[in-house]
Tab-separated table of C-alpha atoms in Angstrom:
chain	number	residue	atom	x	y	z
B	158	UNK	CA	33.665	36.005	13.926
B	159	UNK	CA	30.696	35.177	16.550
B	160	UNK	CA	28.256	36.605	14.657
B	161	UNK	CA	28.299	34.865	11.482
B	162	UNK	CA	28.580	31.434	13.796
B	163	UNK	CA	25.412	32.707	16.022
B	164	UNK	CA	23.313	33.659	12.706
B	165	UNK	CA	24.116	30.167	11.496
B	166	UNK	CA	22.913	28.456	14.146
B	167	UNK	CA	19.675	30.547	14.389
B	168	UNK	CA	18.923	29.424	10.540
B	169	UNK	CA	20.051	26.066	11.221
B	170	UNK	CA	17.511	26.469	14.275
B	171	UNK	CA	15.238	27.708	12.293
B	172	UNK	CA	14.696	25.347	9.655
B	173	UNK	CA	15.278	22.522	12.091
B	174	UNK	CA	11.759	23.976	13.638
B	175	UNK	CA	9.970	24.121	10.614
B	176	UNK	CA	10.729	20.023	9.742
B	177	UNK	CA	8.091	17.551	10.491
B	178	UNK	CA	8.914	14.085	11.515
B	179	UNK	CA	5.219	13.283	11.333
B	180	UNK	CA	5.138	11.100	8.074
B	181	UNK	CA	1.825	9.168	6.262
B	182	UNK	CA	3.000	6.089	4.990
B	183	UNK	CA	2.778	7.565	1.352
B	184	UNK	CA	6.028	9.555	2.386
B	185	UNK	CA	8.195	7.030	4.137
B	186	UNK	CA	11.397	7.262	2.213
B	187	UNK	CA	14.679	5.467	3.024
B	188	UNK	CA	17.190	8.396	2.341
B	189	UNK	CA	20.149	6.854	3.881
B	190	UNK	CA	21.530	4.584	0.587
B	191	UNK	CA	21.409	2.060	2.993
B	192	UNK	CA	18.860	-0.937	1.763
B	193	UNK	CA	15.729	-1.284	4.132
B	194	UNK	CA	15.873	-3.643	6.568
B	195	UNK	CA	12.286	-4.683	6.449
B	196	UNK	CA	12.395	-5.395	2.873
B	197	UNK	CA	15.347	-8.211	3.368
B	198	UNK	CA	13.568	-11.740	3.549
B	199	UNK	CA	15.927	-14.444	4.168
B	200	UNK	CA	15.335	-17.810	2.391
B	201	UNK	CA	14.286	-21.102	3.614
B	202	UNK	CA	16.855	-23.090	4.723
B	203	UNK	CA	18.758	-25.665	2.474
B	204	UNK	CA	17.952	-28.989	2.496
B	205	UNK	CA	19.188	-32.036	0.981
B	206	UNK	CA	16.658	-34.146	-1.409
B	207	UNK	CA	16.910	-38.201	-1.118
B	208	UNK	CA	17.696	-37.830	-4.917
B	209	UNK	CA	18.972	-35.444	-7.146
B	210	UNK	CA	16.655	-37.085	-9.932
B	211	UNK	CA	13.615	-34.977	-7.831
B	212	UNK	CA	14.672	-31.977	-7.831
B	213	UNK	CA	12.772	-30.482	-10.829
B	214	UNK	CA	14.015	-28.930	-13.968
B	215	UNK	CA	15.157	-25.529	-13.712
B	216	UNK	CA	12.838	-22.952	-15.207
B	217	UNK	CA	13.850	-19.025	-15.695
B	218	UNK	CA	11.663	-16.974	-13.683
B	219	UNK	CA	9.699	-19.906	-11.648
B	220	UNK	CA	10.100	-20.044	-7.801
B	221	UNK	CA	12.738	-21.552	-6.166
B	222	UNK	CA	12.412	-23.860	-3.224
B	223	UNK	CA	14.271	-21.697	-0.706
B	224	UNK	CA	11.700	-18.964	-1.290
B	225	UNK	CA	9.679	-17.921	1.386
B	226	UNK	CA	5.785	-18.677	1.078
B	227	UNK	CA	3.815	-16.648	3.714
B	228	UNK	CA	0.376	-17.205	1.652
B	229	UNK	CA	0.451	-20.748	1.698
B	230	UNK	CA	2.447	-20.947	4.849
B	231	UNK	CA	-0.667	-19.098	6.504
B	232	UNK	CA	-3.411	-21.358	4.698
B	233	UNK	CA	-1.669	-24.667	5.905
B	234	UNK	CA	-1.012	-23.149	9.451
B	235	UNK	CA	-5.117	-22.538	9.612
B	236	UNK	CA	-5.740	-26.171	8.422
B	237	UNK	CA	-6.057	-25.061	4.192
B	238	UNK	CA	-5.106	-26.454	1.131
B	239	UNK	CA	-2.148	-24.237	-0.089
B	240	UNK	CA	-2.340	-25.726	-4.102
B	241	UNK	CA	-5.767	-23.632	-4.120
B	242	UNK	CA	-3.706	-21.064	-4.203
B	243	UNK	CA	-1.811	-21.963	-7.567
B	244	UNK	CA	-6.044	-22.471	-9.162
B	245	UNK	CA	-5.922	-19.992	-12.017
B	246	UNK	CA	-9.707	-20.217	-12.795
B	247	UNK	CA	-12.646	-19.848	-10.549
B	248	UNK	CA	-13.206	-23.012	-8.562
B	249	UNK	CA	-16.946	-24.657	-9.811
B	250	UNK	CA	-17.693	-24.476	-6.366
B	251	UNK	CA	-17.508	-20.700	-7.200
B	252	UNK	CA	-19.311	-20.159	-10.190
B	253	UNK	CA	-22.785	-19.536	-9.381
B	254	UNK	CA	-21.142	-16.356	-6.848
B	255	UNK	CA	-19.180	-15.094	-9.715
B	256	UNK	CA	-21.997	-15.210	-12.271
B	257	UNK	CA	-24.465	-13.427	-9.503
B	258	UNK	CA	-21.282	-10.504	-9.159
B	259	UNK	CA	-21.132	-10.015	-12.785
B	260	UNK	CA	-24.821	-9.812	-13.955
B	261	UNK	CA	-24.437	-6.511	-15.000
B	262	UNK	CA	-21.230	-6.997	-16.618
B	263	UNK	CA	-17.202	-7.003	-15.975
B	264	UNK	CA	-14.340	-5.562	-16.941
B	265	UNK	CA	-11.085	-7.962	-17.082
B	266	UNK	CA	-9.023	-4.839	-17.480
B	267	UNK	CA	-10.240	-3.159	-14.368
B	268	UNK	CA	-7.090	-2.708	-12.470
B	269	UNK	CA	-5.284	-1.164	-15.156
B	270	UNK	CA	-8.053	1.136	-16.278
B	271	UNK	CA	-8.525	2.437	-13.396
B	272	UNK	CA	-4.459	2.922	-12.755
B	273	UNK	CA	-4.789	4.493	-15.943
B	274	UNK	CA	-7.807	6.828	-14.798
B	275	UNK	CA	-5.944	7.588	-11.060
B	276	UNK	CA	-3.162	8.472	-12.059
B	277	UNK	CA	-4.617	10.981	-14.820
B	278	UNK	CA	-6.996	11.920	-11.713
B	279	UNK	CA	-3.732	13.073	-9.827
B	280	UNK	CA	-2.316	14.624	-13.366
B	281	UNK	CA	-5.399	17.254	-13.292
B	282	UNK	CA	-5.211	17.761	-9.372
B	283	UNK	CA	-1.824	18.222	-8.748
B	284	UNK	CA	-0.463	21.668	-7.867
B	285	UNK	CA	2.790	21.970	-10.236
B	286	UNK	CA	3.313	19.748	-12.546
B	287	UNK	CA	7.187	19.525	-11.427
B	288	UNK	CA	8.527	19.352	-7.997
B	289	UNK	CA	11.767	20.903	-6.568
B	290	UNK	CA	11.707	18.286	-3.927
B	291	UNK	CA	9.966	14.831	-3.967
B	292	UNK	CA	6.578	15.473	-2.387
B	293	UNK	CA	3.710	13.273	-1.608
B	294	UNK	CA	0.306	14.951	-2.516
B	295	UNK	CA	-2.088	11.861	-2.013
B	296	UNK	CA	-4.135	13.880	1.068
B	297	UNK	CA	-4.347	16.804	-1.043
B	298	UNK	CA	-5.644	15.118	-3.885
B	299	UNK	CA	-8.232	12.871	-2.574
B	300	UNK	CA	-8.949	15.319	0.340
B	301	UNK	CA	-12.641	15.972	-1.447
B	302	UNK	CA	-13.160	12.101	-1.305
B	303	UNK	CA	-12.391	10.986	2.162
B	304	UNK	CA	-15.415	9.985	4.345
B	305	UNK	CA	-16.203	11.168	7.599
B	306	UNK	CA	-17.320	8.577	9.969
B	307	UNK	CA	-18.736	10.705	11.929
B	308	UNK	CA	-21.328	12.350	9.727
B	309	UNK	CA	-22.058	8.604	8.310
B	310	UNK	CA	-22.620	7.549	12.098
B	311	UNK	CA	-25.069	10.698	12.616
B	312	UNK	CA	-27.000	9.614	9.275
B	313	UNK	CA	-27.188	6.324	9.866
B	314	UNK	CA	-28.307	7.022	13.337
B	315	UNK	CA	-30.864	8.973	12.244
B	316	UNK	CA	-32.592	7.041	9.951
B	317	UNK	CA	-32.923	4.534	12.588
B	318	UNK	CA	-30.098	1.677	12.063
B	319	UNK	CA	-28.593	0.302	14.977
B	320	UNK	CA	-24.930	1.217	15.277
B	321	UNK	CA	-22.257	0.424	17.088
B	322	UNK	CA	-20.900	2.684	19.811
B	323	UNK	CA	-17.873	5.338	18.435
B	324	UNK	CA	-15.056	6.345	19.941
B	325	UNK	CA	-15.453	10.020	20.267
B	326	UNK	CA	-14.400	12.759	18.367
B	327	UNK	CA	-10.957	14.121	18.705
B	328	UNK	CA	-12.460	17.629	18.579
């Protein structure tokens, strides 16, 4: 009977060892069925209006004024205008920067193309195109793409920009 027990706790061991807790913040998962914590955000507090004939109309899907604000809570804490916020349209004040962005032309659909392209992008580079077990493969895929510093620092260096200074390399 100690046998079994001692080759069960050598796998259990064993695959204990071979878990990672180091996780990229493409792979933090709450697996507990519990909600996450961080992702609770009370409401404003309550507060009486001088007259119910202010509050305004109800409207499905509009705010409410209990929600929390942390945009325009931040602009009025630095000495802004939050309603700039709310300005659908470029500001006039902005026009002549927007025209200069888009002289060779703009795409309204950007975003959604290039979900659209990404996500195709991660199609053709993925390694299976099912998973056993939920994995993230976001270094894998864009491994080709990522920059290194380093090399950009050397170049740069080279062709005589002034750079700052780097911390070194972990190597």
């Amino acid at each position: 009977m100690k046998l079994p027990h001692l080759v069960l706790m050598l796998g259990m061991t064993g695959l204990v060892a071979c878990t990672t807790s180091d996780r990229t913040l493409h792979q933090m998962r709450n697996n507990r069925g519990t909600p996450e914590e961080f992702a609770i955000v009370p409401n404003k507090p309550l507060e009486m209006p001088q007259s119910f004939a202010e509050l305004p109309v109800p409207t499905p899907g509009s705010g409410n004024r209990t929600d929390q604000t942390p945009l325009s809570d931040a602009v009025a804490a630095l000495g802004g205008n939050p309603a700039q916020l709310a300005v659908g349209e470029v500001p006039s004040r902005d026009a002549a920067l927007v025209n200069r962005a888009s002289r060779y032309g703009r795409d309204g659909n950007i975003r959604t193309r290039l979900a659209v392209e990404d996500a195709q992008f991660r199609r053709d580079k993925s390694v299976y195109n099912w998973k056993l077990f939920k994995d993230d493969e976001y270094n894998k895929v864009y491994r080709d793409q990522i920059l290194d510093p380093y090399a950009a620092l050397t170049a740069y260096r080279k062709a005589g920009a002034r750079t700052p200074s780097a911390p070194p390399t972990a190597d």
